[in-house]
Coordinates of C-alpha atoms in Angstrom, one line a residue:
X1 CA 20.9 -0.5 13.7
X2 CA 21.7 -2.7 16.6
X3 CA 24.4 -5.2 15.9
X4 CA 22.1 -8.3 17.0
X5 CA 21.1 -10.3 13.9
X6 CA 16.9 -9.4 14.1
X7 CA 14.9 -12.3 16.0
X8 CA 11.6 -12.0 13.5
X9 CA 11.9 -14.2 10.2
X10 CA 12.1 -12.4 7.5
X11 CA 11.0 -13.4 3.8
X12 CA 14.2 -15.0 1.3
X13 CA 14.3 -12.4 -2.0
X14 CA 16.1 -15.4 -3.8
X15 CA 16.6 -14.6 -7.8
X16 CA 16.5 -10.6 -6.8
X17 CA 20.4 -8.8 -6.7
X18 CA 20.7 -6.9 -3.8
X19 CA 23.5 -4.0 -4.0
X20 CA 24.2 -1.8 -0.9
X21 CA 25.4 1.2 -2.0
X22 CA 27.3 3.9 -0.1
X23 CA 30.7 5.6 -0.2
X24 CA 31.9 4.6 3.7
X25 CA 33.9 1.3 3.0
X26 CA 32.6 0.4 6.7
X27 CA 29.1 1.3 6.5
X28 CA 28.7 -1.0 3.1
X29 CA 30.3 -3.7 5.2
X30 CA 27.7 -3.6 7.6
X31 CA 25.3 -3.2 5.3
X32 CA 25.9 -6.0 3.2
X33 CA 26.3 -8.4 6.2
X34 CA 23.5 -7.2 7.4
X35 CA 21.8 -7.7 3.9
X36 CA 23.2 -11.3 3.6
X37 CA 20.4 -12.2 6.4
X38 CA 17.4 -12.6 3.2
X39 CA 19.9 -14.4 1.0
X40 CA 20.3 -13.3 -2.6
X41 CA 23.1 -12.2 -5.1
X42 CA 24.5 -9.2 -2.0
X43 CA 27.2 -6.5 -3.3
X44 CA 28.2 -3.4 -2.5
X45 CA 29.7 -0.3 -4.3
X46 CA 31.1 3.2 -3.5
X47 CA 28.9 4.8 -5.8
X48 CA 25.9 4.8 -8.2
X49 CA 28.1 4.7 -10.8
X50 CA 30.2 1.9 -10.1
X51 CA 26.6 -0.3 -9.4
X52 CA 25.8 1.4 -12.6
X53 CA 28.9 -0.2 -14.6
X54 CA 28.8 -3.3 -12.9
X55 CA 24.9 -4.0 -12.6
X56 CA 22.9 -6.7 -14.8
X57 CA 20.3 -4.5 -16.6
X58 CA 17.6 -7.1 -16.8
X59 CA 17.9 -9.0 -13.4
X60 CA 15.6 -7.4 -11.6
X61 CA 17.4 -6.2 -8.3
X62 CA 16.8 -3.4 -4.9
X63 CA 19.7 -1.0 -4.3
X64 CA 20.1 -0.5 -0.8
X65 CA 21.2 3.6 0.1
X66 CA 23.5 4.0 2.9
X67 CA 23.4 7.5 5.1
X68 CA 26.8 8.3 4.6
X69 CA 25.5 10.3 1.6
X70 CA 23.1 13.6 2.3
X71 CA 20.1 12.3 1.8
X72 CA 19.0 15.1 -1.5
X73 CA 22.0 13.8 -2.8
X74 CA 21.0 10.3 -3.1
X75 CA 17.2 10.9 -3.7
X76 CA 18.3 12.7 -6.6
X77 CA 20.8 9.8 -7.6
X78 CA 17.2 7.8 -7.2
X79 CA 15.4 9.5 -9.5
X80 CA 18.5 8.7 -12.3
X81 CA 18.2 5.7 -11.3
X82 CA 14.6 4.6 -11.6
X83 CA 13.8 6.4 -14.6
X84 CA 16.8 4.5 -16.6
X85 CA 16.0 1.3 -14.6
X86 CA 12.2 0.9 -14.4
X87 CA 11.7 -2.2 -12.7
X88 CA 14.9 -2.1 -9.6
X89 CA 13.7 -1.1 -6.0
X90 CA 15.3 1.2 -3.5
X91 CA 15.7 1.8 0.1
X92 CA 17.4 4.1 1.8
X93 CA 19.4 4.5 5.2
X94 CA 19.3 7.7 7.0
X95 CA 20.7 9.0 10.1
X96 CA 17.4 11.0 10.7
X97 CA 14.0 10.2 9.5
X98 CA 12.4 13.6 8.4
X99 CA 9.1 14.4 7.3
X100 CA 11.1 16.1 4.2
X101 CA 13.1 12.9 3.4
X102 CA 10.4 10.5 3.5
X103 CA 8.3 13.1 1.2
X104 CA 11.2 14.0 -1.2
X105 CA 11.9 10.3 -1.2
X106 CA 8.7 8.5 -2.2
X107 CA 8.3 11.3 -5.1
X108 CA 11.7 10.2 -6.4
X109 CA 10.5 6.1 -6.4
X110 CA 11.9 4.9 -3.0
X111 CA 10.0 2.2 -1.1
X112 CA 11.0 3.0 2.2
X113 CA 13.0 4.8 4.3
X114 CA 14.3 3.1 7.0
X115 CA 16.4 5.1 10.1
X116 CA 19.9 3.9 11.0
X117 CA 18.5 4.1 15.0
X118 CA 15.5 1.2 13.5
X119 CA 15.9 -2.1 14.4
X120 CA 17.4 -4.6 11.5
X121 CA 14.0 -6.7 11.3
X122 CA 13.0 -3.0 9.9
X123 CA 15.3 -2.5 7.7
X124 CA 15.5 -5.5 6.3
X125 CA 11.5 -6.2 6.3
X126 CA 11.5 -3.3 4.3
X127 CA 14.1 -4.6 1.7
X128 CA 12.2 -7.7 1.4
X129 CA 8.9 -6.0 0.5
X130 CA 10.6 -4.6 -2.9
X131 CA 12.5 -7.1 -3.4
X132 CA 8.9 -8.9 -3.2
X133 CA 7.1 -6.0 -5.9
X134 CA 10.8 -6.2 -8.0
X135 CA 10.0 -10.4 -8.6
X136 CA 7.1 -9.4 -10.2
X137 CA 7.8 -6.9 -12.1
X138 CA 6.3 -4.2 -10.7
X139 CA 6.7 -1.2 -12.7
X140 CA 8.2 2.6 -11.5
X141 CA 4.5 3.4 -11.2
X142 CA 1.2 2.1 -10.7
X143 CA -1.0 4.1 -12.3
X144 CA -1.1 5.5 -15.5
X145 CA 0.9 8.2 -16.8
X146 CA -0.6 11.5 -15.9
X147 CA -3.3 12.1 -19.0
X148 CA -2.7 14.5 -21.3
X149 CA -3.4 17.9 -21.7
X150 CA -7.1 18.9 -20.3
X151 CA -8.2 19.4 -23.7
X152 CA -7.4 15.6 -24.9
X153 CA -7.8 14.2 -21.4
X154 CA -10.5 11.9 -20.5
X155 CA -13.1 11.3 -17.8
X156 CA -11.3 11.4 -14.4
X157 CA -11.9 9.0 -11.9
X158 CA -15.4 8.2 -10.3
X159 CA -15.7 8.7 -6.7
X160 CA -17.7 5.9 -4.5
X161 CA -18.4 7.2 -0.4
X162 CA -20.0 4.2 1.3
X163 CA -21.1 6.0 4.3
X164 CA -23.9 4.9 7.6
X165 CA -24.3 7.1 10.8
X166 CA -24.4 4.0 13.2
X167 CA -21.4 1.3 13.9
X168 CA -22.1 -2.0 13.0
X169 CA -23.7 -2.2 9.7
X170 CA -21.5 -3.9 7.7
X171 CA -20.1 -0.7 6.0
X172 CA -16.7 -1.7 5.2
X173 CA -17.2 -4.9 4.5
X174 CA -19.2 -3.6 1.5
X175 CA -16.7 -1.1 0.7
X176 CA -14.0 -3.8 0.2
X177 CA -16.4 -6.1 -2.1
X178 CA -17.8 -3.4 -4.1
X179 CA -14.3 -1.9 -4.5
X180 CA -13.0 -5.8 -5.3
X181 CA -15.5 -6.1 -7.8
X182 CA -14.7 -3.1 -9.5
X183 CA -10.9 -3.3 -9.4
X184 CA -11.7 -6.7 -11.3
X185 CA -14.0 -5.4 -13.9
X186 CA -11.0 -2.5 -15.1
X187 CA -8.0 -2.4 -16.2
X188 CA -6.9 0.5 -15.1
X189 CA -6.5 1.3 -10.9
X190 CA -9.0 1.5 -8.3
X191 CA -8.3 3.1 -5.1
X192 CA -10.1 2.1 -1.7
X193 CA -9.3 4.6 0.7
X194 CA -10.1 3.8 4.7
X195 CA -11.1 6.9 6.1
X196 CA -12.6 6.6 8.9
X197 CA -8.8 7.3 10.9
X198 CA -9.3 6.3 14.5
X199 CA -11.1 2.9 13.7
X200 CA -10.4 2.2 10.5
X201 CA -9.8 -1.6 9.7
X202 CA -9.3 -2.0 6.1
X203 CA -5.7 -3.0 5.8
X204 CA -6.6 -5.9 8.2
X205 CA -9.4 -7.0 6.9
X206 CA -7.4 -7.5 3.4
X207 CA -4.5 -9.0 5.3
X208 CA -2.5 -6.4 4.5
X209 CA 0.5 -4.6 6.3
X210 CA 0.6 -1.0 6.2
X211 CA 3.7 0.9 5.3
X212 CA 2.7 3.9 4.6
X213 CA -1.0 5.4 5.1
X214 CA -2.9 8.4 4.3
X215 CA -1.0 11.0 7.4
X216 CA 1.7 10.8 5.0
X217 CA 0.2 11.5 2.3
X218 CA -1.1 14.8 4.7
X219 CA 2.2 15.8 5.8
X220 CA 2.7 16.8 2.0
X221 CA 0.4 19.4 2.2
X222 CA 0.2 21.2 -0.6
X223 CA 3.6 18.8 -2.1
X224 CA 1.4 15.9 -2.3
X225 CA 1.4 14.8 -6.5
X226 CA 0.4 11.7 -8.4
X227 CA 4.2 10.1 -7.3
X228 CA 4.3 10.4 -4.2
X229 CA 0.6 9.0 -3.7
X230 CA 1.4 6.2 -5.3
X231 CA 3.8 5.2 -3.2
X232 CA 1.8 4.9 -0.2
X233 CA -0.4 2.6 -1.7
X234 CA -0.6 -0.4 -0.8
X235 CA -1.8 -3.3 -3.3
X236 CA -4.3 -6.5 -2.9
X237 CA -2.8 -9.0 -5.0
X238 CA -5.4 -11.0 -5.5
X239 CA -7.5 -8.2 -7.4
X240 CA -4.8 -5.6 -8.4
X241 CA -7.2 -3.3 -6.0
X242 CA -4.8 -0.2 -4.1
X243 CA -5.5 0.8 -0.7
X244 CA -4.6 4.0 1.3
X245 CA -5.2 2.7 5.1
X246 CA -5.9 4.7 7.7
X247 CA -3.1 5.9 10.1
X248 CA -1.8 2.6 12.7
X249 CA -2.0 5.8 15.3
X250 CA -5.0 6.9 16.1
X251 CA -3.8 9.6 17.2
X252 CA -2.7 11.1 13.9
X253 CA -6.2 11.3 12.5
X254 CA -6.2 14.8 14.5
X255 CA -3.2 16.1 12.2
X256 CA -5.4 14.9 9.1
X257 CA -8.1 17.7 7.5
X258 CA -11.2 18.0 5.2
X259 CA -8.5 19.4 2.6
X260 CA -6.5 16.9 3.0
X261 CA -8.8 14.3 1.7
X262 CA -9.7 16.5 -0.7
X263 CA -6.8 16.7 -2.0
X264 CA -6.0 13.2 -2.0
X265 CA -9.0 12.5 -3.6
X266 CA -8.5 14.6 -6.5
X267 CA -4.8 13.7 -7.4
X268 CA -6.8 9.9 -7.9
X269 CA -9.4 11.7 -9.7
X270 CA -6.2 12.0 -12.2
X271 CA -5.3 8.7 -12.4
X272 CA -8.0 6.0 -11.4
X273 CA -11.1 4.5 -12.9
X274 CA -12.9 4.7 -9.4
X275 CA -11.9 5.2 -5.8
X276 CA -14.1 3.8 -2.8
X277 CA -14.2 6.0 0.2
X278 CA -14.9 3.7 3.4
X279 CA -16.1 6.0 5.5
X280 CA -16.4 7.3 9.6
X281 CA -19.7 6.6 11.1
X282 CA -20.3 10.0 12.2
X283 CA -20.4 13.7 10.2
X284 CA -16.5 14.7 10.8
X285 CA -14.9 16.8 9.0
X286 CA -13.0 14.5 6.7
X287 CA -16.2 12.8 6.6
X288 CA -17.8 15.7 4.3
X289 CA -15.1 15.8 2.3
X290 CA -16.1 11.8 1.0
X291 CA -19.5 13.2 0.5
X292 CA -18.9 16.5 -1.0
X293 CA -16.3 14.5 -3.1
X294 CA -18.3 11.9 -4.3
X295 CA -20.8 11.1 -7.4
X296 CA -22.4 7.5 -6.0
X297 CA -23.0 7.7 -1.7
X298 CA -23.9 4.8 -0.7
X299 CA -26.3 4.9 2.4
X300 CA -26.1 1.8 4.2
X301 CA -28.5 0.1 6.7
X302 CA -29.6 -2.7 8.8
X303 CA -33.1 -4.2 9.1
X304 CA -33.2 -2.8 12.3
X305 CA -35.5 -0.2 13.9
X306 CA -32.2 1.9 15.0
X307 CA -30.3 1.6 12.0
X308 CA -33.3 2.9 9.9
X309 CA -33.4 5.4 12.2
X310 CA -29.7 6.1 12.1
X311 CA -29.9 6.2 8.4
X312 CA -33.0 8.4 8.3
X313 CA -31.4 11.3 10.7
X314 CA -27.8 10.7 8.2
X315 CA -30.3 11.7 5.3
X316 CA -31.8 14.8 6.4
X317 CA -28.2 16.0 7.8
X318 CA -27.0 15.7 4.5
X319 CA -30.0 17.3 2.4
X320 CA -29.7 20.4 5.5
X321 CA -25.4 20.4 3.8
X322 CA -26.9 21.0 0.7
X323 CA -25.8 17.8 -0.1
X324 CA -27.2 16.6 -3.7
X325 CA -29.8 13.7 -3.2
X326 CA -28.6 12.7 -7.1
X327 CA -25.9 10.9 -5.9
X328 CA -27.2 9.5 -2.8
X329 CA -28.4 5.9 -3.2
X330 CA -30.1 3.7 -0.3
X331 CA -28.2 0.0 0.5
X332 CA -30.0 -2.4 2.6
X333 CA -27.4 -4.4 4.2
X334 CA -28.6 -8.1 5.4
X335 CA -32.0 -7.5 4.1
X336 CA -33.3 -10.8 4.0
X337 CA -32.8 -11.2 8.1
X338 CA -36.0 -12.4 9.7
X339 CA -36.6 -9.3 12.6
X340 CA -40.3 -9.1 11.8
X341 CA -38.9 -5.9 9.0
X342 CA -39.4 -6.4 5.4
X343 CA -37.6 -4.1 2.7
X344 CA -41.0 -1.9 2.2
X345 CA -41.0 -1.5 6.1
X346 CA -37.4 0.2 5.4
X347 CA -38.1 2.3 2.1
X348 CA -40.7 3.7 4.0
X349 CA -38.8 4.6 7.5
X350 CA -36.3 6.0 5.1
X351 CA -38.2 7.6 2.8
X352 CA -36.2 6.0 -0.1
X353 CA -36.0 3.6 -2.6
X354 CA -34.5 0.5 -1.8
X355 CA -31.2 0.9 -5.2
X356 CA -29.6 -2.7 -3.4
X357 CA -30.3 -5.5 -1.2
X358 CA -28.0 -7.4 0.1
X359 CA -28.3 -10.9 1.6
X360 CA -27.2 -11.8 5.1
X361 CA -24.5 -14.7 4.9
X362 CA -23.0 -16.7 7.2
X363 CA -19.9 -16.7 4.5
X364 CA -19.5 -12.6 5.2
X365 CA -18.2 -13.8 8.8
X366 CA -16.0 -16.3 7.9
X367 CA -14.2 -14.4 4.6
X368 CA -14.2 -11.4 7.3
X369 CA -11.6 -13.7 9.6
X370 CA -10.1 -15.0 6.3
X371 CA -9.0 -11.7 5.3
X372 CA -10.3 -12.3 2.1
X373 CA -13.4 -10.5 -0.1
X374 CA -16.9 -12.7 -0.4
X375 CA -16.3 -11.7 -4.1
X376 CA -13.6 -13.7 -4.5
X377 CA -13.5 -16.2 -2.4
X378 CA -17.4 -17.5 -2.7
X379 CA -17.9 -15.4 -5.7
X380 CA -21.0 -17.5 -6.7
X381 CA -22.1 -16.5 -3.3
X382 CA -25.5 -14.9 -2.7
X383 CA -23.8 -11.4 -1.8
X384 CA -21.4 -11.9 -3.4
X385 CA -23.7 -11.7 -6.7
X386 CA -25.2 -8.9 -5.2
X387 CA -22.3 -6.6 -4.7
X388 CA -21.4 -7.6 -7.6
X389 CA -24.7 -5.8 -9.4
X390 CA -24.1 -3.2 -7.4
X391 CA -20.5 -2.6 -8.5
X392 CA -22.2 -3.0 -12.3
X393 CA -25.0 -0.2 -11.5
X394 CA -22.5 2.7 -10.5
X395 CA -20.0 1.7 -13.7
X396 CA -20.8 4.0 -16.5
X397 CA -18.7 3.2 -20.1
X398 CA -17.4 6.4 -20.7
X399 CA -14.1 6.7 -17.9
X400 CA -12.9 3.3 -17.8
X401 CA -11.8 0.7 -20.6
X402 CA -13.8 -2.5 -19.1
X403 CA -12.2 -5.7 -18.9
X404 CA -14.0 -9.0 -19.7
X405 CA -15.5 -11.0 -17.4
X406 CA -14.7 -14.6 -17.0
X407 CA -17.3 -16.9 -15.9

């Protein structure tokens, strides 16, 4: 870590106790001084035992583990800490940040892992994010505990893949608003996966800063489990929606395969009510995984010749791939656009009945620019009401406990 204080403004952590644990006095002093940059009550401890004896278990706090002790030993300590104090956050500082260390740390419940070579601002921002979650009493796990044995387990989560074979159709806008609408209707977790690996912008459209992405889930391979995966999810606070972001580096997309997305979906199905997948506008391997795993496939098209042609070709390709058409629903976006074509024309072109018609609305573009989904910013708009109707049609009563709707 650099000696100069960070230039960027870092959120304060008032009312959250920050504890630095490291057996080396010098390292502990340096980290403690750095933590004073973000305020709050900062205390240094030479061991987790001394922290446990001194810290108030009722006060929300974040423990920063220094790099002196071996990472596997620290990870073991974190597991015990989170189990004993579920309202506590944890950040690890390590000399060498490897995929193995990161995977083990996330599985243990660590909020973030930062290398000592990183800028001070990165460490301070990681601690601030952990403190923000602790302040709202984020539980140790953001999804329900694993279900009981198979014989007594309830239905698995429902997978909804949103697809179109032509860009510019509003696919991501529909996926986001649909996922938020579903999240508002159930008390169980709803996850939106951004599977447009090279050009996905779901996080940006929701004003979320990806700390972790689907690339890390892919790196875990067969070791991926619910505890690790839940630590990779971003939370959209206004709606409670959870988001698995696309890679921040497009080159990472090449490292994510069909089996990786299938594994992620299978893990989430055990713990969530709905999994909405925003796919890419092509039939890449990752898209095929999303389509094959889906209980419902929403095929989008706009009210223009090229979009309808692409939708028809896409549907023909699905048929050739033996994807069950019983799961496919045709969604016509910007259905009220006056371009000389009607909804009936669209049905004839695609050879499918329109299951949902979403109107064009200037509020949609405004909501994208503001980073606030229409179903939140303008819930009484025609577009939001159409999304609500689509969400209601997709919901089934068996898998989830539905929340009461407020008017």
